[in-house]
């Protein structure tokens, strides 16, 4: 599974994709690369989740000497997938086999404060990085209101905490992530810090 739960909420679905899931999706996709500001024909893979009634597409684009990974919901007929400038990039299309990875802003290694905007000019993503490694990444709705805030540590692209905000920008809940070789354990808490759900997801490698 391609960083599905690392990027699906934080970058892919919330920012830079024009369409949401649709049963009548088209496999004749149109890809717009925000870095080159042009339509491109990249490699991609599809992954279906029948129980959850959606399909994900992972797009692979060149970022420096690495391969940028972008995960999005499959668009409906006639929609365009906008590939953002800010991506996690690896030296392998399978990130579990990668020996090198880095946060890239087009062909530049992310360092310090990095921002990306929606086509309407509103803030879309804002992150703090240390020599290519993420420390904190915030994503915003198209109207500019904060929706998620993810925290990272160590040499992994996996976040350990995510804050989720409602349509008014107020904290709605937060999740803590623990990773093992085979599972991702997610504990969800309400705004008062009370545990409301524990979920275990299998990790594929």
mmCIF file of C-alpha atoms in Angstrom:
data_model
loop_
_atom_site.group_PDB
_atom_site.id
_atom_site.type_symbol
_atom_site.label_atom_id
_atom_site.label_comp_id
_atom_site.label_asym_id
_atom_site.label_seq_id
_atom_site.Cartn_x
_atom_site.Cartn_y
_atom_site.Cartn_z
ATOM 1 C CA UNK A 1 0.000 0.000 0.000
ATOM 2 C CA UNK A 2 1.517 3.307 -1.113
ATOM 3 C CA UNK A 3 1.826 5.624 1.885
ATOM 4 C CA UNK A 4 -1.945 5.597 1.754
ATOM 5 C CA UNK A 5 -2.514 6.679 5.304
ATOM 6 C CA UNK A 6 0.510 8.972 5.394
ATOM 7 C CA UNK A 7 -0.639 11.162 2.555
ATOM 8 C CA UNK A 8 -4.259 10.448 1.828
ATOM 9 C CA UNK A 9 -5.621 12.844 4.434
ATOM 10 C CA UNK A 10 -2.746 15.257 4.659
ATOM 11 C CA UNK A 11 -1.811 15.994 1.133
ATOM 12 C CA UNK A 12 -3.421 13.942 -1.541
ATOM 13 C CA UNK A 13 -7.139 14.111 -0.913
ATOM 14 C CA UNK A 14 -7.259 17.437 0.841
ATOM 15 C CA UNK A 15 -5.002 19.368 -1.489
ATOM 16 C CA UNK A 16 -4.319 19.476 -5.202
ATOM 17 C CA UNK A 17 -6.895 17.008 -6.487
ATOM 18 C CA UNK A 18 -9.950 18.379 -8.247
ATOM 19 C CA UNK A 19 -12.130 15.289 -7.791
ATOM 20 C CA UNK A 20 -13.353 13.002 -5.041
ATOM 21 C CA UNK A 21 -14.105 9.278 -5.272
ATOM 22 C CA UNK A 22 -16.667 8.252 -7.863
ATOM 23 C CA UNK A 23 -18.031 4.868 -8.886
ATOM 24 C CA UNK A 24 -17.870 5.915 -12.547
ATOM 25 C CA UNK A 25 -14.226 6.911 -12.570
ATOM 26 C CA UNK A 26 -12.262 7.128 -15.789
ATOM 27 C CA UNK A 27 -8.902 5.484 -16.404
ATOM 28 C CA UNK A 28 -8.125 8.084 -19.057
ATOM 29 C CA UNK A 29 -6.689 10.519 -16.561
ATOM 30 C CA UNK A 30 -5.386 14.020 -17.144
ATOM 31 C CA UNK A 31 -2.387 14.959 -14.987
ATOM 32 C CA UNK A 32 -1.311 18.553 -14.412
ATOM 33 C CA UNK A 33 2.144 19.011 -12.888
ATOM 34 C CA UNK A 34 2.320 22.125 -10.711
ATOM 35 C CA UNK A 35 6.104 22.263 -11.046
ATOM 36 C CA UNK A 36 6.262 22.402 -14.832
ATOM 37 C CA UNK A 37 2.808 24.014 -15.086
ATOM 38 C CA UNK A 38 1.914 21.610 -17.849
ATOM 39 C CA UNK A 39 -0.017 18.425 -18.583
ATOM 40 C CA UNK A 40 2.204 15.342 -18.287
ATOM 41 C CA UNK A 41 1.899 11.590 -18.863
ATOM 42 C CA UNK A 42 3.381 9.949 -15.731
ATOM 43 C CA UNK A 43 3.445 6.360 -14.525
ATOM 44 C CA UNK A 44 0.701 5.480 -12.067
ATOM 45 C CA UNK A 45 -0.879 2.582 -10.185
ATOM 46 C CA UNK A 46 -4.472 1.983 -9.057
ATOM 47 C CA UNK A 47 -5.501 0.391 -5.775
ATOM 48 C CA UNK A 48 -9.135 -0.452 -5.034
ATOM 49 C CA UNK A 49 -10.754 -0.546 -1.595
ATOM 50 C CA UNK A 50 -14.156 -2.194 -2.258
ATOM 51 C CA UNK A 51 -15.213 -2.237 1.386
ATOM 52 C CA UNK A 52 -14.616 1.505 1.642
ATOM 53 C CA UNK A 53 -16.066 2.169 -1.825
ATOM 54 C CA UNK A 54 -13.190 4.098 -3.338
ATOM 55 C CA UNK A 55 -10.110 3.669 -5.477
ATOM 56 C CA UNK A 56 -6.756 5.355 -5.025
ATOM 57 C CA UNK A 57 -4.297 6.318 -7.699
ATOM 58 C CA UNK A 58 -0.578 6.659 -6.955
ATOM 59 C CA UNK A 59 1.242 8.869 -9.439
ATOM 60 C CA UNK A 60 5.018 8.711 -9.875
ATOM 61 C CA UNK A 61 6.849 11.845 -11.017
ATOM 62 C CA UNK A 62 10.508 12.792 -11.152
ATOM 63 C CA UNK A 63 11.731 14.986 -8.300
ATOM 64 C CA UNK A 64 15.446 15.630 -8.583
ATOM 65 C CA UNK A 65 17.127 12.209 -8.712
ATOM 66 C CA UNK A 66 14.208 10.632 -6.814
ATOM 67 C CA UNK A 67 10.660 9.509 -7.592
ATOM 68 C CA UNK A 68 7.907 11.652 -6.131
ATOM 69 C CA UNK A 69 4.844 9.737 -4.884
ATOM 70 C CA UNK A 70 1.419 11.370 -5.042
ATOM 71 C CA UNK A 71 -1.687 9.552 -3.785
ATOM 72 C CA UNK A 72 -5.172 10.768 -4.704
ATOM 73 C CA UNK A 73 -8.724 9.558 -4.984
ATOM 74 C CA UNK A 74 -9.538 8.445 -8.514
ATOM 75 C CA UNK A 75 -11.170 11.310 -10.429
ATOM 76 C CA UNK A 76 -14.480 11.266 -12.234
ATOM 77 C CA UNK A 77 -14.720 11.470 -16.002
ATOM 78 C CA UNK A 78 -13.303 14.721 -17.339
ATOM 79 C CA UNK A 79 -11.593 15.791 -14.108
ATOM 80 C CA UNK A 80 -7.913 16.609 -13.744
ATOM 81 C CA UNK A 81 -5.447 15.446 -11.111
ATOM 82 C CA UNK A 82 -3.214 18.322 -10.070
ATOM 83 C CA UNK A 83 0.134 17.029 -8.835
ATOM 84 C CA UNK A 84 1.454 19.331 -6.088
ATOM 85 C CA UNK A 85 4.939 20.742 -5.854
ATOM 86 C CA UNK A 86 5.482 19.346 -2.363
ATOM 87 C CA UNK A 87 5.897 15.556 -2.341
ATOM 88 C CA UNK A 88 7.669 12.792 -0.485
ATOM 89 C CA UNK A 89 10.166 11.276 -2.927
ATOM 90 C CA UNK A 90 11.964 7.923 -2.860
ATOM 91 C CA UNK A 91 14.620 6.083 -4.840
ATOM 92 C CA UNK A 92 12.107 3.301 -5.532
ATOM 93 C CA UNK A 93 8.467 3.177 -6.609
ATOM 94 C CA UNK A 94 7.937 0.858 -3.631
ATOM 95 C CA UNK A 95 8.741 3.054 -0.647
ATOM 96 C CA UNK A 96 9.177 -0.018 1.575
ATOM 97 C CA UNK A 97 12.160 -1.028 -0.568
ATOM 98 C CA UNK A 98 13.588 2.483 -0.751
ATOM 99 C CA UNK A 99 17.009 3.170 0.734
ATOM 100 C CA UNK A 100 16.707 6.925 0.319
ATOM 101 C CA UNK A 101 13.802 9.345 0.694
ATOM 102 C CA UNK A 102 13.347 13.077 1.020
ATOM 103 C CA UNK A 103 10.685 15.790 1.050
ATOM 104 C CA UNK A 104 10.940 17.682 -2.225
ATOM 105 C CA UNK A 105 9.505 20.972 -3.451
ATOM 106 C CA UNK A 106 9.739 20.356 -7.175
ATOM 107 C CA UNK A 107 13.451 19.596 -7.590
ATOM 108 C CA UNK A 108 14.581 21.316 -4.387
ATOM 109 C CA UNK A 109 15.064 19.566 -1.050
ATOM 110 C CA UNK A 110 12.648 21.013 1.514
ATOM 111 C CA UNK A 111 14.354 22.887 4.340
ATOM 112 C CA UNK A 112 12.855 25.349 6.797
ATOM 113 C CA UNK A 113 9.381 26.731 6.061
ATOM 114 C CA UNK A 114 7.761 25.537 2.837
ATOM 115 C CA UNK A 115 4.345 26.605 1.528
ATOM 116 C CA UNK A 116 2.099 25.726 -1.384
ATOM 117 C CA UNK A 117 -1.104 27.443 -2.484
ATOM 118 C CA UNK A 118 -4.373 26.521 -4.140
ATOM 119 C CA UNK A 119 -5.035 27.902 -7.632
ATOM 120 C CA UNK A 120 -7.368 30.446 -5.969
ATOM 121 C CA UNK A 121 -4.436 31.854 -3.978
ATOM 122 C CA UNK A 122 -5.397 30.424 -0.585
ATOM 123 C CA UNK A 123 -2.840 28.562 1.498
ATOM 124 C CA UNK A 124 -2.983 24.821 0.809
ATOM 125 C CA UNK A 125 -0.004 23.258 2.583
ATOM 126 C CA UNK A 126 2.553 24.649 4.999
ATOM 127 C CA UNK A 127 5.375 22.583 6.420
ATOM 128 C CA UNK A 128 8.515 22.838 8.495
ATOM 129 C CA UNK A 129 11.430 20.683 7.365
ATOM 130 C CA UNK A 130 14.984 19.906 8.384
ATOM 131 C CA UNK A 131 17.172 19.023 5.403
ATOM 132 C CA UNK A 132 14.402 17.156 3.629
ATOM 133 C CA UNK A 133 12.852 15.541 6.697
ATOM 134 C CA UNK A 134 9.399 16.776 7.792
ATOM 135 C CA UNK A 135 8.841 18.074 11.305
ATOM 136 C CA UNK A 136 5.309 19.438 10.924
ATOM 137 C CA UNK A 137 2.912 19.686 7.973
ATOM 138 C CA UNK A 138 -0.379 21.596 7.971
ATOM 139 C CA UNK A 139 -3.006 21.235 5.256
ATOM 140 C CA UNK A 140 -5.828 23.662 4.574
ATOM 141 C CA UNK A 141 -9.212 23.522 2.921
ATOM 142 C CA UNK A 142 -9.653 25.373 -0.338
ATOM 143 C CA UNK A 143 -11.205 28.263 1.606
ATOM 144 C CA UNK A 144 -7.983 28.617 3.612
ATOM 145 C CA UNK A 145 -9.211 27.038 6.873
ATOM 146 C CA UNK A 146 -6.869 24.593 8.615
ATOM 147 C CA UNK A 147 -7.920 20.942 8.328
ATOM 148 C CA UNK A 148 -4.974 18.793 9.517
ATOM 149 C CA UNK A 149 -1.713 19.233 11.388
ATOM 150 C CA UNK A 150 0.741 16.315 11.324
ATOM 151 C CA UNK A 151 3.889 15.858 13.390
ATOM 152 C CA UNK A 152 6.907 13.757 12.428
ATOM 153 C CA UNK A 153 10.076 12.577 14.110
ATOM 154 C CA UNK A 154 13.085 10.497 13.229
ATOM 155 C CA UNK A 155 14.078 9.278 9.810
ATOM 156 C CA UNK A 156 10.621 8.150 8.693
ATOM 157 C CA UNK A 157 7.940 9.690 6.450
ATOM 158 C CA UNK A 158 5.320 8.350 8.873
ATOM 159 C CA UNK A 159 3.726 10.861 11.234
ATOM 160 C CA UNK A 160 3.213 10.091 14.927
ATOM 161 C CA UNK A 161 0.415 12.566 15.676
ATOM 162 C CA UNK A 162 -2.300 14.221 13.599
ATOM 163 C CA UNK A 163 -4.685 16.959 14.725
ATOM 164 C CA UNK A 164 -7.971 17.232 12.803
ATOM 165 C CA UNK A 165 -9.917 20.493 12.604
ATOM 166 C CA UNK A 166 -13.562 21.145 11.778
ATOM 167 C CA UNK A 167 -14.975 23.495 9.146
ATOM 168 C CA UNK A 168 -14.459 26.446 11.496
ATOM 169 C CA UNK A 169 -10.807 25.594 12.091
ATOM 170 C CA UNK A 170 -11.402 24.342 15.644
ATOM 171 C CA UNK A 171 -9.760 21.145 16.889
ATOM 172 C CA UNK A 172 -12.201 18.239 16.462
ATOM 173 C CA UNK A 173 -10.008 15.283 17.464
ATOM 174 C CA UNK A 174 -6.451 14.010 17.315
ATOM 175 C CA UNK A 175 -4.791 10.679 16.595
ATOM 176 C CA UNK A 176 -1.586 9.077 17.851
ATOM 177 C CA UNK A 177 0.192 6.584 15.599
ATOM 178 C CA UNK A 178 2.417 3.668 16.607
ATOM 179 C CA UNK A 179 4.177 1.570 13.975
ATOM 180 C CA UNK A 180 5.367 -2.028 14.123
ATOM 181 C CA UNK A 181 6.783 -4.217 11.371
ATOM 182 C CA UNK A 182 3.322 -5.545 10.565
ATOM 183 C CA UNK A 183 0.797 -3.033 11.890
ATOM 184 C CA UNK A 184 -0.075 0.622 12.272
ATOM 185 C CA UNK A 185 -1.880 1.245 15.559
ATOM 186 C CA UNK A 186 -4.030 4.376 15.621
ATOM 187 C CA UNK A 187 -5.548 5.770 18.802
ATOM 188 C CA UNK A 188 -8.156 8.515 18.385
ATOM 189 C CA UNK A 189 -8.913 11.054 21.117
ATOM 190 C CA UNK A 190 -11.534 13.755 21.467
ATOM 191 C CA UNK A 191 -10.696 17.366 22.272
ATOM 192 C CA UNK A 192 -10.729 16.532 25.998
ATOM 193 C CA UNK A 193 -8.030 13.893 25.558
ATOM 194 C CA UNK A 194 -10.397 10.949 26.073
ATOM 195 C CA UNK A 195 -9.662 7.830 24.014
ATOM 196 C CA UNK A 196 -12.601 7.166 21.676
ATOM 197 C CA UNK A 197 -11.246 4.521 19.290
ATOM 198 C CA UNK A 198 -8.296 2.202 18.697
ATOM 199 C CA UNK A 199 -7.678 0.871 15.203
ATOM 200 C CA UNK A 200 -5.090 -1.542 13.841
ATOM 201 C CA UNK A 201 -4.137 -1.576 10.168
ATOM 202 C CA UNK A 202 -1.925 -4.097 8.469
ATOM 203 C CA UNK A 203 1.269 -2.736 6.944
ATOM 204 C CA UNK A 204 2.430 -4.055 3.592
ATOM 205 C CA UNK A 205 6.030 -4.243 2.641
#
